[in-house]
PDB file of C-alpha atoms in Angstrom:
ATOM      1  CA  MET A 228      61.640 137.782  84.253  1.00 48.00           C
ATOM      2  CA  THR A 229      58.511 135.685  84.205  1.00 55.00           C
ATOM      3  CA  ASN A 230      58.166 132.874  86.693  1.00 59.00           C
ATOM      4  CA  PHE A 231      60.968 130.394  86.131  1.00 58.00           C
ATOM      5  CA  ALA A 232      60.817 127.122  88.019  1.00 62.00           C
ATOM      6  CA  VAL A 233      64.387 125.991  88.661  1.00 65.00           C
ATOM      7  CA  ASP A 234      63.131 122.501  89.458  1.00 71.00           C
ATOM      8  CA  ASP A 235      61.341 122.245  86.075  1.00 69.00           C
ATOM      9  CA  PRO A 236      63.816 122.259  83.171  1.00 70.00           C
ATOM     10  CA  GLY A 237      60.972 121.900  80.658  1.00 74.00           C
ATOM     11  CA  PRO A 238      61.238 123.405  77.190  1.00 75.00           C
ATOM     12  CA  GLN A 239      59.109 126.450  78.007  1.00 77.00           C
ATOM     13  CA  ASN A 240      61.278 127.353  80.995  1.00 78.00           C
ATOM     14  CA  VAL A 241      64.504 126.875  79.060  1.00 81.00           C
ATOM     15  CA  SER A 242      63.169 128.937  76.141  1.00 85.00           C
ATOM     16  CA  THR A 243      62.024 131.706  78.486  1.00 87.00           C
ATOM     17  CA  CYS A 244      65.405 131.792  80.205  1.00 88.00           C
ATOM     18  CA  LEU A 245      67.268 131.894  76.878  1.00 90.00           C
ATOM     19  CA  LYS A 246      65.095 134.693  75.474  1.00 91.00           C
ATOM     20  CA  HIS A 247      65.469 136.651  78.703  1.00 91.00           C
ATOM     21  CA  TYR A 248      69.255 136.314  78.549  1.00 93.00           C
ATOM     22  CA  LEU A 249      69.341 137.567  74.954  1.00 95.00           C
ATOM     23  CA  ARG A 250      67.057 140.524  75.736  1.00 92.00           C
ATOM     24  CA  GLU A 251      69.156 141.547  78.734  1.00 94.00           C
ATOM     25  CA  LEU A 252      72.320 141.980  76.673  1.00 94.00           C
ATOM     26  CA  PRO A 253      73.390 145.647  76.476  1.00 94.00           C
ATOM     27  CA  GLU A 254      72.616 145.616  72.761  1.00 95.00           C
ATOM     28  CA  PRO A 255      71.298 142.977  70.356  1.00 96.00           C
ATOM     29  CA  ILE A 256      73.733 140.186  69.588  1.00 97.00           C
ATOM     30  CA  LEU A 257      73.478 141.194  65.898  1.00 97.00           C
ATOM     31  CA  THR A 258      74.356 144.798  66.934  1.00 96.00           C
ATOM     32  CA  TYR A 259      72.724 148.132  66.285  1.00 94.00           C
ATOM     33  CA  GLU A 260      75.623 149.079  64.024  1.00 96.00           C
ATOM     34  CA  LEU A 261      74.926 146.283  61.529  1.00 96.00           C
ATOM     35  CA  GLN A 262      71.141 146.535  61.783  1.00 93.00           C
ATOM     36  CA  PRO A 263      70.701 148.711  58.661  1.00 92.00           C
ATOM     37  CA  GLU A 264      72.520 146.054  56.646  1.00 94.00           C
ATOM     38  CA  PHE A 265      70.439 143.264  58.169  1.00 93.00           C
ATOM     39  CA  ASP A 266      67.355 145.335  57.266  1.00 89.00           C
ATOM     40  CA  GLU A 267      68.378 145.171  53.600  1.00 91.00           C
ATOM     41  CA  LEU A 268      68.559 141.351  53.544  1.00 90.00           C
ATOM     42  CA  LEU A 269      64.931 140.741  52.686  1.00 85.00           C
ATOM     43  CA  LYS A 270      65.287 142.913  49.577  1.00 89.00           C
ATOM     44  CA  LEU A 271      67.921 140.565  48.139  1.00 90.00           C
ATOM     45  CA  GLU A 272      67.311 137.493  46.010  1.00 89.00           C
ATOM     46  CA  SER A 273      67.219 134.289  48.061  1.00 83.00           C
ATOM     47  CA  ILE A 274      70.577 132.939  46.858  1.00 82.00           C
ATOM     48  CA  THR A 275      72.285 136.226  47.675  1.00 91.00           C
ATOM     49  CA  ARG A 276      70.603 136.487  51.095  1.00 91.00           C
ATOM     50  CA  VAL A 277      72.390 133.516  52.652  1.00 90.00           C
ATOM     51  CA  ASN A 278      75.803 134.777  51.539  1.00 92.00           C
ATOM     52  CA  ALA A 279      74.940 138.254  52.828  1.00 95.00           C
ATOM     53  CA  VAL A 280      73.998 136.789  56.234  1.00 94.00           C
ATOM     54  CA  ILE A 281      77.302 134.915  56.366  1.00 93.00           C
ATOM     55  CA  ASP A 282      79.251 138.081  55.510  1.00 94.00           C
ATOM     56  CA  LEU A 283      77.430 140.094  58.179  1.00 96.00           C
ATOM     57  CA  ILE A 284      77.918 137.431  60.851  1.00 96.00           C
ATOM     58  CA  HIS A 285      81.654 137.466  60.209  1.00 95.00           C
ATOM     59  CA  ARG A 286      81.664 141.229  60.780  1.00 96.00           C
ATOM     60  CA  LEU A 287      80.253 140.930  64.296  1.00 97.00           C
ATOM     61  CA  PRO A 288      82.444 141.716  67.290  1.00 97.00           C
ATOM     62  CA  TYR A 289      84.409 138.658  68.364  1.00 96.00           C
ATOM     63  CA  GLU A 290      82.406 138.173  71.583  1.00 96.00           C
ATOM     64  CA  ASN A 291      79.101 138.378  69.732  1.00 97.00           C
ATOM     65  CA  PHE A 292      80.317 135.878  67.143  1.00 96.00           C
ATOM     66  CA  VAL A 293      81.404 133.384  69.813  1.00 96.00           C
ATOM     67  CA  ASN A 294      78.164 133.848  71.770  1.00 96.00           C
ATOM     68  CA  LEU A 295      76.126 133.377  68.589  1.00 97.00           C
ATOM     69  CA  LYS A 296      78.152 130.302  67.621  1.00 97.00           C
ATOM     70  CA  CYS A 297      77.377 128.644  70.977  1.00 96.00           C
ATOM     71  CA  LEU A 298      73.703 129.580  70.759  1.00 97.00           C
ATOM     72  CA  CYS A 299      73.333 128.364  67.177  1.00 97.00           C
ATOM     73  CA  GLY A 300      75.148 125.122  67.974  1.00 96.00           C
ATOM     74  CA  LEU A 301      72.528 124.451  70.636  1.00 95.00           C
ATOM     75  CA  LEU A 302      69.691 125.404  68.294  1.00 97.00           C
ATOM     76  CA  TYR A 303      71.160 123.236  65.525  1.00 97.00           C
ATOM     77  CA  ASN A 304      71.081 120.278  67.927  1.00 96.00           C
ATOM     78  CA  VAL A 305      67.467 121.025  68.860  1.00 95.00           C
ATOM     79  CA  VAL A 306      66.500 121.122  65.174  1.00 97.00           C
ATOM     80  CA  SER A 307      68.333 117.843  64.552  1.00 97.00           C
ATOM     81  CA  LYS A 308      65.706 116.261  66.846  1.00 96.00           C
ATOM     82  CA  SER A 309      62.747 118.008  65.176  1.00 94.00           C
ATOM     83  CA  GLU A 310      61.196 114.635  64.371  1.00 95.00           C
ATOM     84  CA  PHE A 311      60.547 114.302  68.108  1.00 93.00           C
ATOM     85  CA  ASN A 312      60.285 117.884  69.372  1.00 92.00           C
ATOM     86  CA  LYS A 313      58.587 119.469  66.308  1.00 92.00           C
ATOM     87  CA  MET A 314      61.024 122.393  66.444  1.00 94.00           C
ATOM     88  CA  THR A 315      62.170 123.121  62.903  1.00 97.00           C
ATOM     89  CA  ALA A 316      64.645 125.852  62.002  1.00 97.00           C
ATOM     90  CA  GLN A 317      61.704 127.975  60.886  1.00 96.00           C
ATOM     91  CA  ASN A 318      59.872 127.481  64.209  1.00 95.00           C
ATOM     92  CA  ILE A 319      62.966 128.341  66.227  1.00 96.00           C
ATOM     93  CA  GLY A 320      63.595 131.357  64.010  1.00 95.00           C
ATOM     94  CA  ILE A 321      60.139 132.675  64.842  1.00 94.00           C
ATOM     95  CA  VAL A 322      60.652 132.159  68.588  1.00 94.00           C
ATOM     96  CA  ILE A 323      64.312 133.168  69.012  1.00 95.00           C
ATOM     97  CA  GLY A 324      65.001 135.451  66.036  1.00 94.00           C
ATOM     98  CA  PRO A 325      63.355 138.611  67.411  1.00 93.00           C
ATOM     99  CA  ASN A 326      65.637 138.300  70.445  1.00 95.00           C
ATOM    100  CA  LEU A 327      68.777 138.448  68.284  1.00 96.00           C
ATOM    101  CA  ILE A 328      68.034 141.852  66.780  1.00 94.00           C
ATOM    102  CA  TRP A 329      65.723 144.632  67.857  1.00 91.00           C
ATOM    103  CA  PRO A 330      65.516 148.334  67.027  1.00 87.00           C
ATOM    104  CA  LYS A 331      66.405 151.144  69.375  1.00 86.00           C
ATOM    105  CA  ASP A 332      62.906 152.467  68.695  1.00 81.00           C
ATOM    106  CA  PRO A 333      60.377 149.898  70.048  1.00 77.00           C
ATOM    107  CA  GLN A 334      57.789 151.201  67.552  1.00 74.00           C
ATOM    108  CA  LYS A 335      59.782 149.523  64.768  1.00 72.00           C
ATOM    109  CA  GLN A 336      59.920 146.084  66.427  1.00 71.00           C
ATOM    110  CA  LEU A 337      57.421 144.461  64.087  1.00 66.00           C
ATOM    111  CA  SER A 338      59.455 145.226  60.971  1.00 69.00           C
ATOM    112  CA  VAL A 339      62.653 143.895  62.551  1.00 77.00           C
ATOM    113  CA  SER A 340      61.062 140.667  63.851  1.00 82.00           C
ATOM    114  CA  SER A 341      60.848 139.111  60.386  1.00 88.00           C
ATOM    115  CA  ILE A 342      64.514 139.900  59.761  1.00 90.00           C
ATOM    116  CA  GLY A 343      65.516 138.270  63.052  1.00 92.00           C
ATOM    117  CA  SER A 344      63.441 135.202  62.259  1.00 93.00           C
ATOM    118  CA  PHE A 345      64.983 134.868  58.802  1.00 93.00           C
ATOM    119  CA  VAL A 346      68.547 135.353  60.061  1.00 94.00           C
ATOM    120  CA  CYS A 347      68.038 132.872  62.899  1.00 96.00           C
ATOM    121  CA  GLU A 348      66.738 130.261  60.462  1.00 95.00           C
ATOM    122  CA  VAL A 349      69.778 130.758  58.205  1.00 94.00           C
ATOM    123  CA  LEU A 350      72.149 130.573  61.182  1.00 96.00           C
ATOM    124  CA  ILE A 351      70.704 127.183  62.089  1.00 97.00           C
ATOM    125  CA  THR A 352      70.425 125.663  58.611  1.00 95.00           C
ATOM    126  CA  GLU A 353      73.867 126.941  57.567  1.00 94.00           C
ATOM    127  CA  TYR A 354      75.499 126.407  60.971  1.00 96.00           C
ATOM    128  CA  HIS A 355      78.496 124.395  59.750  1.00 94.00           C
ATOM    129  CA  ARG A 356      79.148 126.688  56.801  1.00 92.00           C
ATOM    130  CA  ILE A 357      78.990 129.836  58.932  1.00 91.00           C
ATOM    131  CA  PHE A 358      80.672 128.827  62.152  1.00 91.00           C
ATOM    132  CA  GLU A 359      83.028 125.994  61.338  1.00 84.00           C
ATOM    133  CA  SER A 360      84.680 127.513  58.283  1.00 70.00           C
ATOM    134  CA  SER A 361      86.367 130.433  60.031  1.00 61.00           C
ATOM    135  CA  THR A 362      86.326 132.717  63.029  1.00 60.00           C
ATOM    136  CA  PRO A 363      86.515 136.504  62.929  1.00 61.00           C
ATOM    137  CA  SER A 364      89.623 138.136  64.279  1.00 57.00           C
ATOM    138  CA  ASN A 365      89.666 139.019  67.948  1.00 58.00           C
ATOM    139  CA  ASP A 366      89.765 142.723  67.122  1.00 57.00           C
ATOM    140  CA  GLN A 367      88.491 144.593  70.154  1.00 49.00           C
ATOM    141  CA  THR A 368      88.189 147.860  68.215  1.00 46.00           C
ATOM    142  CA  THR A 369      85.357 146.787  65.927  1.00 49.00           C
ATOM    143  CA  HIS A 370      81.690 147.213  66.719  1.00 40.00           C
ATOM    144  CA  GLN A 371      82.034 148.401  70.301  1.00 42.00           C
ATOM    145  CA  PRO A 372      78.645 148.463  72.086  1.00 38.00           C
ATOM    146  CA  GLN A 373      77.091 151.899  72.064  1.00 39.00           C
ATOM    147  CA  THR A 374      76.676 153.582  75.421  1.00 39.00           C
TER     148      THR A 374
END
């Protein structure tokens, strides 16, 4: 991890720590298994895209869903103060999104970054609709991390 000053909880340090945490997960929070379906999102019409994101998020493993809900709640709160901190949902999507989904093949990272940014932006702007309407079942058999 890059230098992290524990005594300086500034935005850059917090952002670095958060991105590091997400990148150190055994697999992306949006999972390798669902990645092909996330890849198809940008081919859909804009109205259909948001509903497709919501459907995919509700197919995540329970732990990923809960982790993502906590993360997006925090990001939603940051965006609610964008008048002061200049961090819009789009800005946060650009910074955090690529850390939510990445390919197994690092050569394909660039193509996946725009998907992560888009999904992150939707997760923030549609936070209440996605996370407060329902919770996926706690089914431990779905979407097990690949070893």
